[in-house]
CSV table of C-alpha atoms in Angstrom, one decimal:
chain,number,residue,atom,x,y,z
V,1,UNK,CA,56.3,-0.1,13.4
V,2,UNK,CA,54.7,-2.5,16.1
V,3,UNK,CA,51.2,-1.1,17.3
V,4,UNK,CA,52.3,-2.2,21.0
V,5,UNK,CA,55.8,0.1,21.0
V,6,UNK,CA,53.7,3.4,22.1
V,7,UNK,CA,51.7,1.4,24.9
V,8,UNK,CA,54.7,1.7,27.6
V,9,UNK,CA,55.2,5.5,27.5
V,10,UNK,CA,51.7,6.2,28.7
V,11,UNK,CA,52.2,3.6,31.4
V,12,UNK,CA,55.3,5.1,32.6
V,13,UNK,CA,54.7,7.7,34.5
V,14,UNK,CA,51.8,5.3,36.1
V,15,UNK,CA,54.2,3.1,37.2
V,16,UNK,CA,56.1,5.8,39.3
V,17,UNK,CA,52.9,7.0,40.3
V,18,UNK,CA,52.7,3.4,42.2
V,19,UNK,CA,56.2,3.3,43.5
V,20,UNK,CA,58.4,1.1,41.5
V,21,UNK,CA,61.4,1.9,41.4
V,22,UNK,CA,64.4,0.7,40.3
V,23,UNK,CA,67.6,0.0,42.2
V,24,UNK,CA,70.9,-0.6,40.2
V,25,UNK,CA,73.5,-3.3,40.5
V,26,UNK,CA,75.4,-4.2,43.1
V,27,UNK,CA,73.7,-1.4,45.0
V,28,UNK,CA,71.5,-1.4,47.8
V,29,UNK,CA,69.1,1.7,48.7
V,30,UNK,CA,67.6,1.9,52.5
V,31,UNK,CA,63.9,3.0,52.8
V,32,UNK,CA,62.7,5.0,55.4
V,33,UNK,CA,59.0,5.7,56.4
V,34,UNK,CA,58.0,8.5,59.0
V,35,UNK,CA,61.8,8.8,59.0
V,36,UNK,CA,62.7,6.0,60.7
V,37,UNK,CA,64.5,3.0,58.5
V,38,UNK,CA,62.2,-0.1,57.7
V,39,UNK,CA,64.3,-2.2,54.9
V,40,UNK,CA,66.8,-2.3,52.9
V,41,UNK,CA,66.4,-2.5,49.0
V,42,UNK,CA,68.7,-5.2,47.1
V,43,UNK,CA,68.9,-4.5,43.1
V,44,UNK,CA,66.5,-4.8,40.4
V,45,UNK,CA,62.6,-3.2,40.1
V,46,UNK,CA,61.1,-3.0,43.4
V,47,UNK,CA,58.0,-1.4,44.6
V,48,UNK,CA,57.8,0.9,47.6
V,49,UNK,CA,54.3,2.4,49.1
V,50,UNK,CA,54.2,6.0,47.5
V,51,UNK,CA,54.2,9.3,49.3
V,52,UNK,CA,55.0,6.9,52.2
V,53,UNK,CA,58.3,6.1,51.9
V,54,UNK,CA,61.3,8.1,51.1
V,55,UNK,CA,64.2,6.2,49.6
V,56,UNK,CA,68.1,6.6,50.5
V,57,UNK,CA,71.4,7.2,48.5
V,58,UNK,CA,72.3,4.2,46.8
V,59,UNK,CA,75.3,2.7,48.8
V,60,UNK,CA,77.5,0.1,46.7
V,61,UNK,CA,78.0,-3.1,48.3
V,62,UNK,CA,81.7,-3.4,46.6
V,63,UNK,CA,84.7,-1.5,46.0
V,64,UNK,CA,85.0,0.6,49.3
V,65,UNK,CA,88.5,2.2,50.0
V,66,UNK,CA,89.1,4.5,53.0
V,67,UNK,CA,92.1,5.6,54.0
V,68,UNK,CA,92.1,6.6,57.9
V,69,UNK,CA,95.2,8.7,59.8
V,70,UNK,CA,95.8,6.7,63.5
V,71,UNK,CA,97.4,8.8,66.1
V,72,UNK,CA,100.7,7.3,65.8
V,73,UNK,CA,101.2,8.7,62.7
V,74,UNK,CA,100.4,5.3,60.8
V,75,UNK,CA,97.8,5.3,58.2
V,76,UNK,CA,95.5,2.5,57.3
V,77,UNK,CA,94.2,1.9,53.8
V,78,UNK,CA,91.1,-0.3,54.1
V,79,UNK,CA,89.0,-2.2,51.6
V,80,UNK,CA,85.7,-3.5,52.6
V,81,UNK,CA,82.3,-4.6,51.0
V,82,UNK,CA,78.9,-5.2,52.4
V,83,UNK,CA,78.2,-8.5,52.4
V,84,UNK,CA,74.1,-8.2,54.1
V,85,UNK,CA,72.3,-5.1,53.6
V,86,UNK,CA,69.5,-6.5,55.8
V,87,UNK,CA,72.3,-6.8,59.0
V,88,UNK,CA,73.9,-3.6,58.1
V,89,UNK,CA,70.5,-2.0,58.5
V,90,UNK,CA,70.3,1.7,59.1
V,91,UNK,CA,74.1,2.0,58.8
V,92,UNK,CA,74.0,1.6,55.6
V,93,UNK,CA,72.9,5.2,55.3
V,94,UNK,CA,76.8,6.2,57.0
V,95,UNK,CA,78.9,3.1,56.4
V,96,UNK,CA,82.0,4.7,55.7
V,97,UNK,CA,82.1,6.9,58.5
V,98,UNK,CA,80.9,3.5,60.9
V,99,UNK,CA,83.9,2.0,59.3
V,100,UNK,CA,86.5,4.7,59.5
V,101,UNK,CA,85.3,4.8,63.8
V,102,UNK,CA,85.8,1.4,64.2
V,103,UNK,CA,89.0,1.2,62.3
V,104,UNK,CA,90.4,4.3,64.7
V,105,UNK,CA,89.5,2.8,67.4
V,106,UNK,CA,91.2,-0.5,66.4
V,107,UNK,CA,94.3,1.2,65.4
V,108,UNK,CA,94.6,2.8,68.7
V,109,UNK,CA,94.4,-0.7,70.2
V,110,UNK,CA,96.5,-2.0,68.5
V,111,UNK,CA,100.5,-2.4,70.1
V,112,UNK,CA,102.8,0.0,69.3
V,113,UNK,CA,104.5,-0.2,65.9
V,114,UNK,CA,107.6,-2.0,65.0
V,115,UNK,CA,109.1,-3.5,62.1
V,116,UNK,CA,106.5,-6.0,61.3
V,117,UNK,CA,103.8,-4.3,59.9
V,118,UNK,CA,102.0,-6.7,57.7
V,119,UNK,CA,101.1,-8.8,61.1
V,120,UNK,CA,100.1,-5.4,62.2
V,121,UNK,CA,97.9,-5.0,59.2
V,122,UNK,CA,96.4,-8.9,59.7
V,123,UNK,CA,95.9,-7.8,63.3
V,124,UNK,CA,94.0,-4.9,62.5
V,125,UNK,CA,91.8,-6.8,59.7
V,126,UNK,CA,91.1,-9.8,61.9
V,127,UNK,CA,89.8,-7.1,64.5
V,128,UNK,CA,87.6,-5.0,62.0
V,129,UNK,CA,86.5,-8.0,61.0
V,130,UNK,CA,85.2,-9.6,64.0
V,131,UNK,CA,83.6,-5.6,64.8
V,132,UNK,CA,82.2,-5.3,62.0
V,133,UNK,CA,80.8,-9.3,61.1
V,134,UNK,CA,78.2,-8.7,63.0
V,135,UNK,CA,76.6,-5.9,60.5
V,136,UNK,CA,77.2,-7.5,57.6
V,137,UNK,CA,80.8,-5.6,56.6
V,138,UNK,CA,83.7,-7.3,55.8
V,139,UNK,CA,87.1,-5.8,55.5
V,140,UNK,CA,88.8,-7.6,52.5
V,141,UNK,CA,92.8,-6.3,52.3
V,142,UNK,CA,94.4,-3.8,55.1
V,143,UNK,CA,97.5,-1.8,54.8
V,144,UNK,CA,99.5,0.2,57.2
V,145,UNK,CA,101.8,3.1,55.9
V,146,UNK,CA,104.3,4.8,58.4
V,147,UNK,CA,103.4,8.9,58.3
């Protein structure tokens, strides 16, 4: 047995103690101090001021589905990933519900419905898009379903 192997249990809760932390991958967890949001976390080990600040849920930056009922009676089935945690900012704490607004508002824009609803659904993506490009979100495939 190596005479170093017991040397990092001791040293593990002294590490916590000094606020590193570790944030998994793909995931990005948003720090808040006094309770207002400072900076977003990207994945790996990274070291935060203890008792000071208070970390968020982690929040994947992939793999996002949401299904949202328009009032039409069509349904949207959205996929979308964060592309910049640091834009996204302190959304990042309610990104699917910032998503599912925008995309009811955009569906209630939208012209009424007709046969062609895959250039419905590219409408509707090209318009969450350019909403939601500016925080760092982009939708990636869009569907519309008739209720």
């Amino acid at each position: 047995m190596s005479p170093l192997l017991p040397v990092p249990l001791p040293l593990a809760p002294l590490a916590w103690l000094t606020g590193l932390r570790r944030v998994p991958d793909n995931s990005v967890v948003t720090v808040h101090r006094f309770g207002r949001f400072v900076r977003a976390l990207g994945p790996g080990w990274r070291w935060t001021l203890p008792g000071l600040d208070q970390l968020g849920q982690p929040v994947c930056l992939i793999g996002h589905h949401l299904e949202i009922p328009g009032e039409s009676g069509t349904q949207a089935e959205l996929y979308y990933q964060i592309l910049d945690p640091a834009q996204a900012g302190e959304a990042l704490d309610r990104v699917d519900a910032l998503v599912t607004d925008q995309a009811r508002d955009a569906l209630a824009s939208l012209p009424a419905a007709n046969d062609d609803a895959p250039t419905l659904a590219e409408t509707l993506k090209a318009e969450l898009n350019r909403r939601l490009g500016r925080m760092g979100l982009r939708v990636i495939r869009c569907a519309l379903h008739p209720a």
